[in-house]
PDB file of C-alpha atoms in Angstrom:
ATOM      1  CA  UNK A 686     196.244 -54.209 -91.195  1.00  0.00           C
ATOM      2  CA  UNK A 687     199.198 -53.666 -93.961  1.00  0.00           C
ATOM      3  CA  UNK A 688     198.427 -54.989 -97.246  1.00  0.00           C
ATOM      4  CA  UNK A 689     201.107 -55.541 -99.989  1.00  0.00           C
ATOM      5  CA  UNK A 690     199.842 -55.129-103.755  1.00  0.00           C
ATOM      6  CA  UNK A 691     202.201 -56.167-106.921  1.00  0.00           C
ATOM      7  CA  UNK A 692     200.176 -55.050-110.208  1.00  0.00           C
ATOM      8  CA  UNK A 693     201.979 -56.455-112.562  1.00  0.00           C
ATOM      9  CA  UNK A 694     201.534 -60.354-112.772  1.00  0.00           C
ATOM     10  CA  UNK A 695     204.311 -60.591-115.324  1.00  0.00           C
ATOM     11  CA  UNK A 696     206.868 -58.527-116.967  1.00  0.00           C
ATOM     12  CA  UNK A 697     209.232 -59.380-119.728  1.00  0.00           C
ATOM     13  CA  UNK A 698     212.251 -57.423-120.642  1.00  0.00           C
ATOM     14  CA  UNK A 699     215.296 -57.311-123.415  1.00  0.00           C
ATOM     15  CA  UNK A 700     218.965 -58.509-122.231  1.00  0.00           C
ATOM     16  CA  UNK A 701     220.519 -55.552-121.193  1.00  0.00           C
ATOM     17  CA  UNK A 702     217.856 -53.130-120.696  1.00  0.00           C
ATOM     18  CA  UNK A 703     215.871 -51.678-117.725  1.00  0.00           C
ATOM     19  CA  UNK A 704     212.937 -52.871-116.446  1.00  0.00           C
ATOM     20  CA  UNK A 705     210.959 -51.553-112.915  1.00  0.00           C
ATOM     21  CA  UNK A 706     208.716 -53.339-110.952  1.00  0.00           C
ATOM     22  CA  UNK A 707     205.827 -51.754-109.122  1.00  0.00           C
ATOM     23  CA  UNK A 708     204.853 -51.900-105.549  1.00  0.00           C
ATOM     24  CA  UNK A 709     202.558 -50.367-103.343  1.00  0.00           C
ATOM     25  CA  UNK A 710     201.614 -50.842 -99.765  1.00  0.00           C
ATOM     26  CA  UNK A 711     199.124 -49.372 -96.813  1.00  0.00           C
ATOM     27  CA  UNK A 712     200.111 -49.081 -93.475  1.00  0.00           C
ATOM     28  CA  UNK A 713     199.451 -46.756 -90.703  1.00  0.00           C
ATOM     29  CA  UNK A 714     203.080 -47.669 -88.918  1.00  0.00           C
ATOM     30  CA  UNK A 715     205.402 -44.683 -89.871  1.00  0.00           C
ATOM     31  CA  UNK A 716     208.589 -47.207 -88.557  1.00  0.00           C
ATOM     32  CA  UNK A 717     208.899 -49.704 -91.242  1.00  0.00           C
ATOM     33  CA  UNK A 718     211.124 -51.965 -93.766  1.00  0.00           C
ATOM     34  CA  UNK A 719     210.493 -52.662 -97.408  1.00  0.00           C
ATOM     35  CA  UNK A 720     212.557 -55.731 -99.576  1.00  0.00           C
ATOM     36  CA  UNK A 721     212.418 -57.161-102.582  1.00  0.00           C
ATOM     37  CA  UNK A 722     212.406 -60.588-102.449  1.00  0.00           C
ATOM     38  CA  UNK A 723     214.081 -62.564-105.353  1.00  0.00           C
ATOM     39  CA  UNK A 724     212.350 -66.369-106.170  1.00  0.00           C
ATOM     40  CA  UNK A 725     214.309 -68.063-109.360  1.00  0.00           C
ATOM     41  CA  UNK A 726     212.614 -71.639-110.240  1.00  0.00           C
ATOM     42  CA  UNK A 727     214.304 -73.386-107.514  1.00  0.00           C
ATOM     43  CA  UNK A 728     212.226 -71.928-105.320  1.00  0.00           C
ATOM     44  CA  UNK A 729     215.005 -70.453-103.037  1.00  0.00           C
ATOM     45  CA  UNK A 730     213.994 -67.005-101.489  1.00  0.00           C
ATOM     46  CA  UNK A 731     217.154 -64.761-102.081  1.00  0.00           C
ATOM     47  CA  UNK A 732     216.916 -60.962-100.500  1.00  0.00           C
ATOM     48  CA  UNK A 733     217.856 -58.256-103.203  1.00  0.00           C
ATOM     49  CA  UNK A 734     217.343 -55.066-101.699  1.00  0.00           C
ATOM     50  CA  UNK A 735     215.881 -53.479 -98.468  1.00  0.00           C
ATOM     51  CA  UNK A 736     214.654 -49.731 -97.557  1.00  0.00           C
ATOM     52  CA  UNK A 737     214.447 -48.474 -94.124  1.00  0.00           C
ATOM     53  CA  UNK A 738     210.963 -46.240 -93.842  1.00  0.00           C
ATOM     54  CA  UNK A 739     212.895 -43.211 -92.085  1.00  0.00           C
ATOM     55  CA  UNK A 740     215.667 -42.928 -94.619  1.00  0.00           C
ATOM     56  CA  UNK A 741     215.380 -40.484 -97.907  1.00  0.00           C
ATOM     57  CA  UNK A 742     218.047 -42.219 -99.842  1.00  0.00           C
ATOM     58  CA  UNK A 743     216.789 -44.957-102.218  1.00  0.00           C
ATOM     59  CA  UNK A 744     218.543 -47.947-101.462  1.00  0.00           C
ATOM     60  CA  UNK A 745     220.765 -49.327-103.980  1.00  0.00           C
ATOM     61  CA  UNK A 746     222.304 -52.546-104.562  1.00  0.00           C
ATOM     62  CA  UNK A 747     224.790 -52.632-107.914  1.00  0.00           C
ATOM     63  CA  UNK A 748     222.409 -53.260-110.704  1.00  0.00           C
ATOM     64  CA  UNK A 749     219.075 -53.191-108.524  1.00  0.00           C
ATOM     65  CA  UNK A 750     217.891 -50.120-107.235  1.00  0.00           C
ATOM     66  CA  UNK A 751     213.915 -48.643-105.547  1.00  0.00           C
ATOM     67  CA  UNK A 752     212.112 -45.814-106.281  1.00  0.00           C
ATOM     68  CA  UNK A 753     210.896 -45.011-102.467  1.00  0.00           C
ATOM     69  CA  UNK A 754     207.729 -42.607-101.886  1.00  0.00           C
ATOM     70  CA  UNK A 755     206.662 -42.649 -98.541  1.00  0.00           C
ATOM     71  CA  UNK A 756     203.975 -40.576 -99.319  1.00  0.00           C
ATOM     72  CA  UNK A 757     202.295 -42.001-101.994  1.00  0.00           C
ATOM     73  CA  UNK A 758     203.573 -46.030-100.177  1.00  0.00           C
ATOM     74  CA  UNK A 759     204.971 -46.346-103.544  1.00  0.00           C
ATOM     75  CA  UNK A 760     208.279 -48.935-103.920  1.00  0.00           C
ATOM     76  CA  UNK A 761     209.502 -49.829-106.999  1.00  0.00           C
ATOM     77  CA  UNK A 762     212.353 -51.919-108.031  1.00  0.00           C
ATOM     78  CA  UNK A 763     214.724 -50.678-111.387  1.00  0.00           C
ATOM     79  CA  UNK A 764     216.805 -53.889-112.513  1.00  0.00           C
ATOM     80  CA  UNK A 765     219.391 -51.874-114.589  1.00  0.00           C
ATOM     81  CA  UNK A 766     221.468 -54.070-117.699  1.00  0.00           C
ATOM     82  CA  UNK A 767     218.975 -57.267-117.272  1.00  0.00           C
ATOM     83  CA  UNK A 768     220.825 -60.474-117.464  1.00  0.00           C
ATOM     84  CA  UNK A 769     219.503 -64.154-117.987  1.00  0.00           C
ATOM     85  CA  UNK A 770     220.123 -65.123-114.411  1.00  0.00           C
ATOM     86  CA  UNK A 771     217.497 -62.311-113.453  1.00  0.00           C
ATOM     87  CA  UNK A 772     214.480 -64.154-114.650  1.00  0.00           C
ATOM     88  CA  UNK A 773     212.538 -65.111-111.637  1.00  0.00           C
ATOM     89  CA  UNK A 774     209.526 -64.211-109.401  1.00  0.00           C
ATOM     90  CA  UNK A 775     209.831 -60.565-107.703  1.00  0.00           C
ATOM     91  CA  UNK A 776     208.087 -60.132-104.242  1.00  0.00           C
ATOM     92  CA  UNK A 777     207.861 -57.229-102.478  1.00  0.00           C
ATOM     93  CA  UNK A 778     207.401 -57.368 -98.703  1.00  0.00           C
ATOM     94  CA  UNK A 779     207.128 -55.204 -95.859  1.00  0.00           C
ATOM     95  CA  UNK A 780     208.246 -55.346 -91.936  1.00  0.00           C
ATOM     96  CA  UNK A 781     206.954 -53.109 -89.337  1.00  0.00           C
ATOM     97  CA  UNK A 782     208.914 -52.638 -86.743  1.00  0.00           C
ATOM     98  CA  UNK A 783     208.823 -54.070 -83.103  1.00  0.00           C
ATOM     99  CA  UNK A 784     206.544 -56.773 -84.544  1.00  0.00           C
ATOM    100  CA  UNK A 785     208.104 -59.820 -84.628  1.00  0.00           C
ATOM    101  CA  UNK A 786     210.132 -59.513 -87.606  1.00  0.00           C
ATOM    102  CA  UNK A 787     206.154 -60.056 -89.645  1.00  0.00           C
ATOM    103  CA  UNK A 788     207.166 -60.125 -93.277  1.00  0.00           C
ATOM    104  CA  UNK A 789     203.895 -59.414 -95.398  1.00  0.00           C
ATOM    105  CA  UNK A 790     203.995 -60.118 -99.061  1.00  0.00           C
ATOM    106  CA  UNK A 791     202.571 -59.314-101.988  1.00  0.00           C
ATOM    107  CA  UNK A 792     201.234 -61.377-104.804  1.00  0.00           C
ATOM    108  CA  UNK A 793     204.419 -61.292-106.734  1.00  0.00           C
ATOM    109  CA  UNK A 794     205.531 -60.273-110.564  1.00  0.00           C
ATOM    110  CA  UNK A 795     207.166 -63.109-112.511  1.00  0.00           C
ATOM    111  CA  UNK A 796     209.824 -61.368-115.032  1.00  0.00           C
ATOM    112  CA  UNK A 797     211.246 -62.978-118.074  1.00  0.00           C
ATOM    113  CA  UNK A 798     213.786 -61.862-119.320  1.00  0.00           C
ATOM    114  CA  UNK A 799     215.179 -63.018-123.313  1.00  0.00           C
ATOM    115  CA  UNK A 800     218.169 -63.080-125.066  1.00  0.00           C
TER     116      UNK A 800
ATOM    117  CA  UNK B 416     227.122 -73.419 -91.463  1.00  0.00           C
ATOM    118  CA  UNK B 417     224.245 -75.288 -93.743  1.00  0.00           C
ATOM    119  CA  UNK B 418     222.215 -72.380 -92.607  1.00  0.00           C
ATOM    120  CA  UNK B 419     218.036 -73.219 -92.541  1.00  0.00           C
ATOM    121  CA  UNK B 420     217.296 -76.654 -93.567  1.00  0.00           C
ATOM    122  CA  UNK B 421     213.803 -78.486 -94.470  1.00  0.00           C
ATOM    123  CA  UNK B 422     212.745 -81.759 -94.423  1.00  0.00           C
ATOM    124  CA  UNK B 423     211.044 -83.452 -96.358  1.00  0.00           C
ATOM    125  CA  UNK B 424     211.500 -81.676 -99.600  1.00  0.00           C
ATOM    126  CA  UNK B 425     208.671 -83.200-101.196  1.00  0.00           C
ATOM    127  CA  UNK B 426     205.420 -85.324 -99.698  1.00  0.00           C
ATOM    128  CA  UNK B 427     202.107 -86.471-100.893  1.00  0.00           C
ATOM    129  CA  UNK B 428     199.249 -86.991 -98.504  1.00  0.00           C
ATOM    130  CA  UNK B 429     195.796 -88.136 -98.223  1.00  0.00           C
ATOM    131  CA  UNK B 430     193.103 -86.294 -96.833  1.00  0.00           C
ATOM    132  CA  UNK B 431     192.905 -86.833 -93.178  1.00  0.00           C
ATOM    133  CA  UNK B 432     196.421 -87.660 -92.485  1.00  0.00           C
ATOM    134  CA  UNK B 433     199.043 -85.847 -90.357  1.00  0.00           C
ATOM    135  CA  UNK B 434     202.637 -85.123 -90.958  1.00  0.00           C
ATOM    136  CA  UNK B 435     205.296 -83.095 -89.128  1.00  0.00           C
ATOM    137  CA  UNK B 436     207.110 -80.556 -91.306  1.00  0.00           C
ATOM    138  CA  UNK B 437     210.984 -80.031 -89.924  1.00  0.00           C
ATOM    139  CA  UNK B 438     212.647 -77.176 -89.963  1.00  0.00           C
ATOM    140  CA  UNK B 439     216.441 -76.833 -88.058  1.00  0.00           C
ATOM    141  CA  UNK B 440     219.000 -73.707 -88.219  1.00  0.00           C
ATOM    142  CA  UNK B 441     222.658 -73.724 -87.245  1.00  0.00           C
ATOM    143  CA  UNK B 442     223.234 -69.914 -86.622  1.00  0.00           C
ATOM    144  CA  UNK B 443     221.574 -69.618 -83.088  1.00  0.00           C
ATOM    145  CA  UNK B 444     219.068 -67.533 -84.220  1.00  0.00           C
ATOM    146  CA  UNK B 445     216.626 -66.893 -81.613  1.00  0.00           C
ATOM    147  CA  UNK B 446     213.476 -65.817 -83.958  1.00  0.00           C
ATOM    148  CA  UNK B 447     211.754 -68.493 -86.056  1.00  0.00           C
ATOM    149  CA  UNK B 448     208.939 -68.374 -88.341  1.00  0.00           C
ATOM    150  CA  UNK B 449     206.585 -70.640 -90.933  1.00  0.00           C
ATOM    151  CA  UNK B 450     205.377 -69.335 -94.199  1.00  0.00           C
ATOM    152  CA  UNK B 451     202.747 -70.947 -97.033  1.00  0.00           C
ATOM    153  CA  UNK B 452     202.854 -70.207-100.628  1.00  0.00           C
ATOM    154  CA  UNK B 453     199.986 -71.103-103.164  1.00  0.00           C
ATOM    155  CA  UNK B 454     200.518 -71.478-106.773  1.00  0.00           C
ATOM    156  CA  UNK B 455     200.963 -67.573-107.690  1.00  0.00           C
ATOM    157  CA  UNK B 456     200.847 -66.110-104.434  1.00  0.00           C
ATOM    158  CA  UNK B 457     203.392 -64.860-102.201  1.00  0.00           C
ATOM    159  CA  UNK B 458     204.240 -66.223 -98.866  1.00  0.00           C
ATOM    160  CA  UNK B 459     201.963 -66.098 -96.206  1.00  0.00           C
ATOM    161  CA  UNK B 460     202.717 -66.362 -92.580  1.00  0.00           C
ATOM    162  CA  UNK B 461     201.449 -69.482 -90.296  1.00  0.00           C
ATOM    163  CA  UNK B 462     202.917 -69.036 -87.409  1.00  0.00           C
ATOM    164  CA  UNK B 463     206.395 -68.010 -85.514  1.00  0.00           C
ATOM    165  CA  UNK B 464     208.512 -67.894 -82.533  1.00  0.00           C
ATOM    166  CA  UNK B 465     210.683 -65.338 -80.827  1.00  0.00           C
ATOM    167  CA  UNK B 466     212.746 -67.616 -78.394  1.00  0.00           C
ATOM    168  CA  UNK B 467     212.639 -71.387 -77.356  1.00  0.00           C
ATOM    169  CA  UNK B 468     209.223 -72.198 -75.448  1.00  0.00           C
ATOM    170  CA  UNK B 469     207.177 -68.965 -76.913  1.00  0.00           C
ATOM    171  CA  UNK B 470     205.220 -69.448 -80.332  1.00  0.00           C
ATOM    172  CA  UNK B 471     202.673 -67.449 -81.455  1.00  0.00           C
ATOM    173  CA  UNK B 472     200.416 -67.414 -84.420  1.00  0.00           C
ATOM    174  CA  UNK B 473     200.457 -65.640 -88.076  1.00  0.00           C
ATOM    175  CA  UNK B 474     198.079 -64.733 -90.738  1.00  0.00           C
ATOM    176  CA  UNK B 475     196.632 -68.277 -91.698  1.00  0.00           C
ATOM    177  CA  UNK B 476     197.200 -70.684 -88.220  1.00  0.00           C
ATOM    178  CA  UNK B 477     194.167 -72.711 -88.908  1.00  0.00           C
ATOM    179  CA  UNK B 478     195.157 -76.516 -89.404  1.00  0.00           C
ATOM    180  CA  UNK B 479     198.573 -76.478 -88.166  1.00  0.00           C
ATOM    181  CA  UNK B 480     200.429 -76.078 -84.976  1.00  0.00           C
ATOM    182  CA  UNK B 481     204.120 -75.915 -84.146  1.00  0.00           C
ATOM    183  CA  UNK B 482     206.232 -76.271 -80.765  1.00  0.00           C
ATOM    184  CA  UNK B 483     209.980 -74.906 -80.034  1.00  0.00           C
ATOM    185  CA  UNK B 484     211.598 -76.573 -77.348  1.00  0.00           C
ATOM    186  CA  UNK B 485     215.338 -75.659 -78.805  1.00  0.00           C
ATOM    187  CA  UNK B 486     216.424 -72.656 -80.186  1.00  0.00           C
ATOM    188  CA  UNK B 487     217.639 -74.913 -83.581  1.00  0.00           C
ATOM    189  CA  UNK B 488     214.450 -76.674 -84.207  1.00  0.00           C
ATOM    190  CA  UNK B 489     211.113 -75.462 -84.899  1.00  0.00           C
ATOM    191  CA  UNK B 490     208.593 -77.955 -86.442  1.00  0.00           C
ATOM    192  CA  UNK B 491     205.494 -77.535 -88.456  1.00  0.00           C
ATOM    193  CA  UNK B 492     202.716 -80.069 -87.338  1.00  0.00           C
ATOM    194  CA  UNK B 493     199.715 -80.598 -89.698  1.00  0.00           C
ATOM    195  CA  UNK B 494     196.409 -82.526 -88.798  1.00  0.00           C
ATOM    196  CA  UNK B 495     194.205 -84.494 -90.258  1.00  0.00           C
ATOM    197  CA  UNK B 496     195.642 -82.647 -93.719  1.00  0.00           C
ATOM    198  CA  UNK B 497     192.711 -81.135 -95.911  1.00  0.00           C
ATOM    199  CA  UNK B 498     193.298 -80.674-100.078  1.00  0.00           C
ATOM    200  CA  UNK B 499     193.338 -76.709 -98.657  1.00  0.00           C
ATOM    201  CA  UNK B 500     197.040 -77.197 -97.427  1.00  0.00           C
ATOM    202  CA  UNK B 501     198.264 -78.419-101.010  1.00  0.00           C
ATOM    203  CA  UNK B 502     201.439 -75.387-100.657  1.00  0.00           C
ATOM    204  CA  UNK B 503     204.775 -74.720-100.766  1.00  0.00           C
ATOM    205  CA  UNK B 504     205.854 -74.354 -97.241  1.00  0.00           C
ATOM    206  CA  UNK B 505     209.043 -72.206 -95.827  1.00  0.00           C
ATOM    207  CA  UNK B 506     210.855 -71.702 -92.851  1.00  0.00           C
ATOM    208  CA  UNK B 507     212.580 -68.743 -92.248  1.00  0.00           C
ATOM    209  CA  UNK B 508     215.146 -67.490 -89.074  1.00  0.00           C
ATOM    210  CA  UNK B 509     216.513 -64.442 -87.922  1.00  0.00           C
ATOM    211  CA  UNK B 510     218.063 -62.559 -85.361  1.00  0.00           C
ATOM    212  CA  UNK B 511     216.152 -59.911 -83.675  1.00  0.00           C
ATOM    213  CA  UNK B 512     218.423 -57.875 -80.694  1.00  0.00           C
ATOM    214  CA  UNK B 513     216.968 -56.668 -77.783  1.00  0.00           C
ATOM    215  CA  UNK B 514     213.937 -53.987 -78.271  1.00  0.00           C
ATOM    216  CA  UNK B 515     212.775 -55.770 -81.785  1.00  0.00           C
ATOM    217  CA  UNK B 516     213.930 -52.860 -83.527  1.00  0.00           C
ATOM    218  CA  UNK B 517     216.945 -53.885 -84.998  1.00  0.00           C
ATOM    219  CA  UNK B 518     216.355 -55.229 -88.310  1.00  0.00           C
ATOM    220  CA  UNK B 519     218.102 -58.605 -89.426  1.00  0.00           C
ATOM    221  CA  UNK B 520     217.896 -60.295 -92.240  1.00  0.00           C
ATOM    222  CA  UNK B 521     215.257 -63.799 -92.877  1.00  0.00           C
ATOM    223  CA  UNK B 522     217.231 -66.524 -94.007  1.00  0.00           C
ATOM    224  CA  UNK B 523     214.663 -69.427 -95.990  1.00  0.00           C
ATOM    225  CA  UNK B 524     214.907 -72.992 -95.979  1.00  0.00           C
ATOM    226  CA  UNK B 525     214.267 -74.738 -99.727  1.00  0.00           C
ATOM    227  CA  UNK B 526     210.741 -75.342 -98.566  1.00  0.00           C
ATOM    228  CA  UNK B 527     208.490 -78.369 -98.804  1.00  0.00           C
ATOM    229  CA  UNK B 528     206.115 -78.900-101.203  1.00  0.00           C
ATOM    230  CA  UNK B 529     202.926 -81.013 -99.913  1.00  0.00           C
ATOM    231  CA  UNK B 530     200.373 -81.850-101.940  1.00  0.00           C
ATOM    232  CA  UNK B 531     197.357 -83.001-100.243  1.00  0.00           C
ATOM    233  CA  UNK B 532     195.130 -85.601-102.518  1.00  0.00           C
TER     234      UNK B 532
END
């Protein structure tokens, strides 16, 4: 079975710096997806980036970026120039494929992030 | 399009009763799927649906069952509700191509919070 482990309950962070969120993940499935789910107090579940298993290239999406190791199942997310509007609950999540479209989450980090 | 939509947003119930959760889409997406979050947990998957007539269950089933007799609507039906159900509930759609491969993007709902006293 894939498990999905955040380590980091919470995480706080300056306006305007850099912050990274960890993520790990076990799976024997070498075909695979891994997002970062974004979850601001109204509770809507916005997508903020995704990384296909079989590609080398981290994924990027303008401020937001991952740090993918396949071989250590490491995924982290870098939130680059941290604004207000980026204080939320982070979940990372993970889709094999052929499956369903299964998302399996993981506990979540909730990141703060003051003026 | 108002994309996925949930109803009721909010509902208090008392051990034993029952209550249908709804969940509709407008974008003819064929895959459907229910999720559960506790307080400080991520989302958890009850059970989904690949097509109109064809459910099948997730990670924590147990207490609920659903039915999808359109490809829009795919309700969440709970029974005689235990205090173990107190959760945020989401519904989430997609579009898988043929093969399953493909990956598409899950579009949420707003979710329902229950609380079960």
């Amino acid at each position: 079975a894939q498990t999905v482990t955040q380590s980091q309950p919470e995480m706080s962070v300056q306006e305007a710096e850099t912050v990274t969120l960890s993520c790990t993940y076990d799976t024997s499935e070498s075909n695979y997806y891994l997002f970062w789910y974004k979850q601001p107090p109204s509770r809507q579940m916005i997508l903020v980036i995704r990384q296909e298993a079989y590609k080398q290239q981290n994924a990027t999406e303008n401020r937001f970026s991952v740090n993918f190791q396949k071989a250590a199942k490491s995924f982290s997310l870098k939130i680059s120039d941290s604004q207000l509007g980026d204080t939320a609950m982070y979940f990372c999540a993970f889709m094999t494929y052929n499956q369903g479209g299964k998302l399996i989450f993981g506990q979540g980090t909730e990141l703060s992030v003051k003026p | 399009n108002a994309g996925v939509t949930q109803t009721p947003k909010f509902r208090i119930l008392k051990i034993g009763q029952s209550m249908t959760l709804q969940c509709a889409q407008d974008m003819n997406h064929n895959y459907m799927y229910w999720y559960r979050q506790d307080p400080g947990m991520g989302l958890k998957l009850i059970y989904y649906s690949v097509g109109a007539g064809i459910t099948d269950k997730g990670e924590v089933p147990n207490g609920y069952n659903v039915s999808r007799s359109t490809t829009e609507d795919f309700p969440l039906r709970l029974e005689l509700a235990a205090p173990s159900q107190t959760s945020v509930y989401f519904c989430a759609s997609s579009y898988m191509g043929p093969g399953g491969a493909k990956y598409n993007e899950q579009f949420f709902g707003p979710g329902t919070r229950l609380t079960v006293l």
